[in-house]
Amino acid sequence: MKAAVIYTSVTGNTEDLANQIYQGMRKQQMNVDFISINELDYDTLPDYDIIAVGTYTWDNGDLPMEMEELFIEFEEQDMSHVTTGVFGTGDSFYPYYCGAVDLFRDMLYVHTNLAVTLKIELTPQQDDLIRCEKFCDRLTRTLVPA
Ligand SMILES: Cc1cc2nc3c(=O)[nH]c(=O)nc-3n(C[C@H](O)[C@H](O)[C@H](O)COP(=O)(O)O)c2cc1C
């Protein structure tokens, strides 16, 4: 089983969350790559069995610009064998709270085996640890049958 956590972050909130999810997946004996979007080789995407995507939200509920290519690659490559989860941080002060998570969720539901989503208010707190664990459990248990 090969897994990846692919994330973007400007002020560190989503990176913290991505790191917790990475640690959670490693606890489940997964072979996981931890990849910042700037370092991603898009051709490797179909090589993974599990991908967790992490994003913050920008500009009235939108995707960060650096996540647009990843979004398109999921749509254009054959990714139906890949189990996915999407997580993100946002600020409920804005009308479209974690809108980028919703955008990824709807697309991944169509093009992959979407297992789980997770939204966190700004930076992960102690209480959020259990939600991260549940995210990892669901992700690693909802595999596409061979
Ligand atoms: C200009 C700007 C626009 C934002 N728009 C939204 C938004 O529409 N919805 C939302 O939930 N959060 C929004 N946020 C909040 C960020 O998504 C939030 O601070 C996030 O945790 C940042 O993640 P990072 O620390 O990983 O960069 C916005 C923040 C800024 C600065």
PDB file of N, CA and C and ligand atoms in Angstrom, residues 8-15 56-61 89-91 94 96-98 122, ligand 1:
ATOM      1  N   THR A   8      -1.020  22.149   0.712  1.00  0.00           N
ATOM      2  CA  THR A   8      -0.502  23.509   0.555  1.00  0.00           C
ATOM      3  C   THR A   8      -0.800  24.276   1.827  1.00  0.00           C
ATOM      4  N   SER A   9       0.033  25.289   2.114  1.00  0.00           N
ATOM      5  CA  SER A   9      -0.158  26.078   3.329  1.00  0.00           C
ATOM      6  C   SER A   9       0.656  27.358   3.200  1.00  0.00           C
ATOM      7  N   VAL A  10       0.075  28.482   3.611  1.00  0.00           N
ATOM      8  CA  VAL A  10       0.839  29.734   3.596  1.00  0.00           C
ATOM      9  C   VAL A  10       1.286  30.088   5.010  1.00  0.00           C
ATOM     10  N   THR A  11       0.330  30.084   5.958  1.00  0.00           N
ATOM     11  CA  THR A  11       0.681  30.523   7.317  1.00  0.00           C
ATOM     12  C   THR A  11       0.882  29.346   8.279  1.00  0.00           C
ATOM     13  N   GLY A  12       0.824  28.110   7.776  1.00  0.00           N
ATOM     14  CA  GLY A  12       1.212  26.959   8.602  1.00  0.00           C
ATOM     15  C   GLY A  12       0.073  26.130   9.173  1.00  0.00           C
ATOM     16  N   ASN A  13      -1.188  26.643   9.148  1.00  0.00           N
ATOM     17  CA  ASN A  13      -2.304  25.885   9.752  1.00  0.00           C
ATOM     18  C   ASN A  13      -2.516  24.550   9.033  1.00  0.00           C
ATOM     19  N   THR A  14      -2.594  24.593   7.725  1.00  0.00           N
ATOM     20  CA  THR A  14      -2.857  23.357   6.971  1.00  0.00           C
ATOM     21  C   THR A  14      -1.646  22.432   7.016  1.00  0.00           C
ATOM     22  N   GLU A  15      -0.465  23.017   7.114  1.00  0.00           N
ATOM     23  CA  GLU A  15       0.730  22.174   7.228  1.00  0.00           C
ATOM     24  C   GLU A  15       0.702  21.401   8.554  1.00  0.00           C
ATOM     25  N   TYR A  56      -5.975  25.042   2.290  1.00  0.00           N
ATOM     26  CA  TYR A  56      -6.693  26.156   2.915  1.00  0.00           C
ATOM     27  C   TYR A  56      -7.652  26.730   1.886  1.00  0.00           C
ATOM     28  N   THR A  57      -8.463  27.715   2.282  1.00  0.00           N
ATOM     29  CA  THR A  57      -9.424  28.338   1.354  1.00  0.00           C
ATOM     30  C   THR A  57      -9.080  29.801   1.194  1.00  0.00           C
ATOM     31  N   TRP A  58      -9.329  30.293   0.023  1.00  0.00           N
ATOM     32  CA  TRP A  58      -8.896  31.633  -0.375  1.00  0.00           C
ATOM     33  C   TRP A  58     -10.028  32.359  -1.065  1.00  0.00           C
ATOM     34  N   ASP A  59     -10.034  33.671  -1.002  1.00  0.00           N
ATOM     35  CA  ASP A  59     -10.813  34.486  -1.922  1.00  0.00           C
ATOM     36  C   ASP A  59     -12.269  34.029  -2.082  1.00  0.00           C
ATOM     37  N   ASN A  60     -13.051  34.194  -1.041  1.00  0.00           N
ATOM     38  CA  ASN A  60     -14.484  33.895  -1.123  1.00  0.00           C
ATOM     39  C   ASN A  60     -14.787  32.437  -1.464  1.00  0.00           C
ATOM     40  N   GLY A  61     -14.161  31.545  -0.749  1.00  0.00           N
ATOM     41  CA  GLY A  61     -14.485  30.125  -0.875  1.00  0.00           C
ATOM     42  C   GLY A  61     -13.772  29.398  -1.990  1.00  0.00           C
ATOM     43  N   THR A  89      -8.104  23.682   6.406  1.00  0.00           N
ATOM     44  CA  THR A  89      -8.376  24.660   7.444  1.00  0.00           C
ATOM     45  C   THR A  89      -9.016  25.877   6.781  1.00  0.00           C
ATOM     46  N   GLY A  90      -9.858  26.552   7.578  1.00  0.00           N
ATOM     47  CA  GLY A  90     -10.503  27.766   7.088  1.00  0.00           C
ATOM     48  C   GLY A  90     -10.878  28.624   8.282  1.00  0.00           C
ATOM     49  N   ASP A  91     -11.590  29.701   7.971  1.00  0.00           N
ATOM     50  CA  ASP A  91     -11.990  30.648   9.003  1.00  0.00           C
ATOM     51  C   ASP A  91     -13.489  30.879   8.833  1.00  0.00           C
ATOM     52  N   TYR A  94     -15.601  33.815   7.272  1.00  0.00           N
ATOM     53  CA  TYR A  94     -15.924  33.978   5.843  1.00  0.00           C
ATOM     54  C   TYR A  94     -17.210  33.217   5.498  1.00  0.00           C
ATOM     55  N   TYR A  96     -18.068  31.335   2.920  1.00  0.00           N
ATOM     56  CA  TYR A  96     -17.875  29.970   2.423  1.00  0.00           C
ATOM     57  C   TYR A  96     -16.764  29.309   3.223  1.00  0.00           C
ATOM     58  N   TYR A  97     -17.143  28.811   4.401  1.00  0.00           N
ATOM     59  CA  TYR A  97     -16.167  28.197   5.306  1.00  0.00           C
ATOM     60  C   TYR A  97     -15.555  26.960   4.642  1.00  0.00           C
ATOM     61  N   CYS A  98     -14.242  26.940   4.531  1.00  0.00           N
ATOM     62  CA  CYS A  98     -13.520  25.804   3.929  1.00  0.00           C
ATOM     63  C   CYS A  98     -14.097  25.446   2.548  1.00  0.00           C
ATOM     64  N   LEU A 122      -9.096  27.207  11.547  1.00  0.00           N
ATOM     65  CA  LEU A 122      -7.742  27.734  11.674  1.00  0.00           C
ATOM     66  C   LEU A 122      -6.717  26.667  12.046  1.00  0.00           C
TER      67      LEU A 122
HETATM   68  C1  LIG B   1      -7.578  36.907   1.875  1.00  0.00           C
HETATM   69  C2  LIG B   1      -8.068  35.698   2.607  1.00  0.00           C
HETATM   70  C3  LIG B   1      -9.229  35.079   2.189  1.00  0.00           C
HETATM   71  C4  LIG B   1      -9.728  33.965   2.871  1.00  0.00           C
HETATM   72  N1  LIG B   1     -10.908  33.389   2.455  1.00  0.00           N
HETATM   73  C5  LIG B   1     -11.435  32.357   3.159  1.00  0.00           C
HETATM   74  C6  LIG B   1     -12.677  31.765   2.776  1.00  0.00           C
HETATM   75  O1  LIG B   1     -13.333  32.172   1.800  1.00  0.00           O
HETATM   76  N2  LIG B   1     -13.156  30.723   3.526  1.00  0.00           N
HETATM   77  C7  LIG B   1     -12.492  30.240   4.622  1.00  0.00           C
HETATM   78  O2  LIG B   1     -12.983  29.295   5.259  1.00  0.00           O
HETATM   79  N3  LIG B   1     -11.303  30.771   5.004  1.00  0.00           N
HETATM   80  C8  LIG B   1     -10.762  31.796   4.302  1.00  0.00           C
HETATM   81  N4  LIG B   1      -9.563  32.361   4.691  1.00  0.00           N
HETATM   82  C9  LIG B   1      -8.887  31.814   5.901  1.00  0.00           C
HETATM   83  C10 LIG B   1      -7.770  30.808   5.589  1.00  0.00           C
HETATM   84  O3  LIG B   1      -8.233  29.738   4.780  1.00  0.00           O
HETATM   85  C11 LIG B   1      -7.281  30.236   6.928  1.00  0.00           C
HETATM   86  O4  LIG B   1      -6.628  31.253   7.638  1.00  0.00           O
HETATM   87  C12 LIG B   1      -6.343  29.043   6.754  1.00  0.00           C
HETATM   88  O5  LIG B   1      -6.208  28.379   8.006  1.00  0.00           O
HETATM   89  C13 LIG B   1      -4.977  29.407   6.232  1.00  0.00           C
HETATM   90  O6  LIG B   1      -4.251  28.215   6.052  1.00  0.00           O
HETATM   91  P1  LIG B   1      -2.658  28.117   6.108  1.00  0.00           P
HETATM   92  O7  LIG B   1      -2.224  28.565   7.504  1.00  0.00           O
HETATM   93  O8  LIG B   1      -2.387  26.683   5.886  1.00  0.00           O
HETATM   94  O9  LIG B   1      -2.116  29.012   5.037  1.00  0.00           O
HETATM   95  C14 LIG B   1      -9.047  33.457   4.013  1.00  0.00           C
HETATM   96  C15 LIG B   1      -7.858  34.086   4.433  1.00  0.00           C
HETATM   97  C16 LIG B   1      -7.374  35.198   3.755  1.00  0.00           C
HETATM   98  C17 LIG B   1      -6.118  35.865   4.258  1.00  0.00           C
END
